[in-house]
Short mmCIF file of N, CA and C in Angstrom, two decimals:
data_model
loop_
_atom_site.label_atom_id
_atom_site.label_comp_id
_atom_site.label_asym_id
_atom_site.label_seq_id
_atom_site.Cartn_x
_atom_site.Cartn_y
_atom_site.Cartn_z
N MET A 1 -5.25 9.47 2.91
CA MET A 1 -4.75 9.98 4.34
C MET A 1 -5.90 9.84 5.32
N PHE A 2 -5.56 9.42 6.45
CA PHE A 2 -6.47 9.29 7.66
C PHE A 2 -6.16 10.28 8.70
N HIS A 3 -7.13 11.00 9.02
CA HIS A 3 -6.91 12.05 10.22
C HIS A 3 -7.89 11.57 11.31
N PRO A 4 -7.59 10.84 12.36
CA PRO A 4 -8.35 10.38 13.50
C PRO A 4 -8.99 11.68 14.30
N HIS A 5 -10.19 11.41 14.57
CA HIS A 5 -10.82 12.48 15.26
C HIS A 5 -11.26 11.90 16.72
N GLY A 6 -10.95 12.63 17.86
CA GLY A 6 -11.33 12.08 19.14
C GLY A 6 -10.49 11.00 19.64
N LEU A 7 -10.92 10.64 20.84
CA LEU A 7 -10.21 9.41 21.55
C LEU A 7 -10.43 8.11 20.74
N LEU A 8 -11.75 8.07 20.38
CA LEU A 8 -12.11 6.73 19.70
C LEU A 8 -11.37 6.54 18.33
N GLY A 9 -11.30 7.77 17.59
CA GLY A 9 -10.53 7.74 16.32
C GLY A 9 -9.14 7.41 16.48
N HIS A 10 -8.42 7.90 17.46
CA HIS A 10 -7.06 7.64 17.73
C HIS A 10 -6.85 6.09 18.14
N ALA A 11 -7.64 5.61 18.95
CA ALA A 11 -7.65 4.25 19.52
C ALA A 11 -7.76 3.36 18.34
N TYR A 12 -8.77 3.66 17.47
CA TYR A 12 -8.83 2.80 16.32
C TYR A 12 -7.51 2.83 15.42
N TRP A 13 -7.03 4.05 15.17
CA TRP A 13 -5.90 4.17 14.41
C TRP A 13 -4.58 3.46 14.94
N TRP A 14 -4.46 3.57 16.28
CA TRP A 14 -3.36 2.88 16.77
C TRP A 14 -3.44 1.34 16.90
N SER A 15 -4.74 1.00 16.99
CA SER A 15 -4.95 -0.56 16.98
C SER A 15 -4.64 -1.21 15.69
N VAL A 16 -5.05 -0.53 14.63
CA VAL A 16 -4.96 -1.20 13.33
C VAL A 16 -3.64 -0.76 12.56
N SER A 17 -2.81 0.20 12.97
CA SER A 17 -1.70 0.69 12.15
C SER A 17 -0.66 -0.43 12.05
N PRO A 18 -0.30 -1.36 13.00
CA PRO A 18 0.58 -2.31 12.79
C PRO A 18 0.10 -3.36 11.73
N PHE A 19 -1.10 -3.58 11.55
CA PHE A 19 -1.59 -4.49 10.35
C PHE A 19 -1.42 -3.78 9.10
N HIS A 20 -1.71 -2.57 9.08
CA HIS A 20 -1.59 -1.77 7.70
C HIS A 20 -0.16 -1.74 7.30
N ALA A 21 0.74 -1.64 8.26
CA ALA A 21 2.19 -1.72 7.90
C ALA A 21 2.54 -3.04 7.15
N VAL A 22 2.09 -4.15 7.78
CA VAL A 22 2.20 -5.42 7.13
C VAL A 22 1.62 -5.61 5.81
N VAL A 23 0.30 -5.23 5.77
CA VAL A 23 -0.51 -5.50 4.53
C VAL A 23 0.09 -4.63 3.28
N PHE A 24 0.28 -3.29 3.63
CA PHE A 24 0.68 -2.38 2.55
C PHE A 24 2.17 -2.63 2.28
N GLY A 25 3.03 -2.92 3.17
CA GLY A 25 4.37 -3.28 2.93
C GLY A 25 4.48 -4.47 2.00
N GLY A 26 3.66 -5.51 2.17
CA GLY A 26 3.74 -6.64 1.41
C GLY A 26 3.11 -6.40 0.07
N MET A 27 2.08 -5.72 0.03
CA MET A 27 1.44 -5.19 -1.28
C MET A 27 2.32 -4.54 -2.07
N ALA A 28 3.25 -3.53 -1.74
CA ALA A 28 4.11 -2.77 -2.41
C ALA A 28 5.40 -3.66 -2.95
N ARG A 29 5.80 -4.58 -2.01
CA ARG A 29 6.82 -5.50 -2.34
C ARG A 29 6.44 -6.53 -3.43
N ASN A 30 5.07 -6.99 -3.45
CA ASN A 30 4.51 -7.83 -4.52
C ASN A 30 4.41 -7.15 -5.84
N ILE A 31 3.98 -5.85 -5.79
CA ILE A 31 3.78 -4.93 -6.96
C ILE A 31 5.19 -4.87 -7.57
N ALA A 32 6.21 -4.32 -6.91
CA ALA A 32 7.50 -4.31 -7.34
C ALA A 32 8.02 -5.62 -7.97
N LEU A 33 7.83 -6.76 -7.31
CA LEU A 33 8.22 -8.06 -7.91
C LEU A 33 7.64 -8.28 -9.23
N ALA A 34 6.25 -8.10 -9.22
CA ALA A 34 5.56 -8.37 -10.52
C ALA A 34 6.03 -7.43 -11.61
N ALA A 35 6.26 -6.22 -11.32
CA ALA A 35 6.79 -5.31 -12.35
C ALA A 35 8.10 -5.67 -12.90
N ALA A 36 8.94 -6.35 -11.97
CA ALA A 36 10.32 -6.71 -12.34
C ALA A 36 10.22 -7.93 -13.37
N ARG A 37 9.07 -8.70 -13.19
CA ARG A 37 8.98 -9.81 -14.17
C ARG A 37 8.38 -9.55 -15.43
N VAL A 38 7.94 -8.34 -15.72
CA VAL A 38 7.38 -7.89 -17.04
C VAL A 38 8.53 -7.79 -18.04
N PRO A 39 8.47 -8.55 -19.16
CA PRO A 39 9.53 -8.32 -20.18
C PRO A 39 9.47 -6.84 -20.75
N ASP A 40 10.64 -6.38 -21.10
CA ASP A 40 10.81 -5.01 -21.62
C ASP A 40 9.97 -4.78 -22.67
N SER A 41 9.76 -5.67 -23.77
CA SER A 41 8.99 -5.50 -24.92
C SER A 41 7.66 -5.23 -24.49
N LEU A 42 7.01 -5.99 -23.60
CA LEU A 42 5.68 -5.83 -23.14
C LEU A 42 5.44 -4.63 -22.40
N ALA A 43 6.40 -4.18 -21.54
CA ALA A 43 6.26 -2.98 -20.82
C ALA A 43 6.26 -1.76 -21.87
N ARG A 44 7.08 -1.78 -22.97
CA ARG A 44 7.11 -0.59 -23.92
C ARG A 44 5.76 -0.62 -24.73
N GLU A 45 5.25 -1.85 -24.96
CA GLU A 45 3.91 -1.95 -25.67
C GLU A 45 2.77 -1.29 -24.90
N SER A 46 2.69 -1.56 -23.74
CA SER A 46 1.62 -1.03 -22.84
C SER A 46 1.85 0.31 -22.21
N ALA A 47 2.89 0.93 -22.43
CA ALA A 47 3.23 2.11 -21.93
C ALA A 47 2.34 3.20 -22.82
N PRO A 48 1.95 4.34 -22.08
CA PRO A 48 1.26 5.37 -22.87
C PRO A 48 2.12 5.98 -24.09
N GLY A 49 1.43 5.90 -25.36
CA GLY A 49 2.07 6.48 -26.54
C GLY A 49 3.06 5.34 -26.95
N GLY A 50 2.99 4.17 -26.61
CA GLY A 50 3.85 3.05 -27.00
C GLY A 50 3.24 2.33 -28.10
#
């Protein structure tokens, strides 16, 4: 979590936040797609206690 301090902190945050949305949105989408491709048998083997 980022808490900007002062005018420069807020200016920085508002200037990079659109890029963060693109990067982290794409990252979350790719993680979900990769998890969906894992076979069920492999997912059970790598699960804690599996």
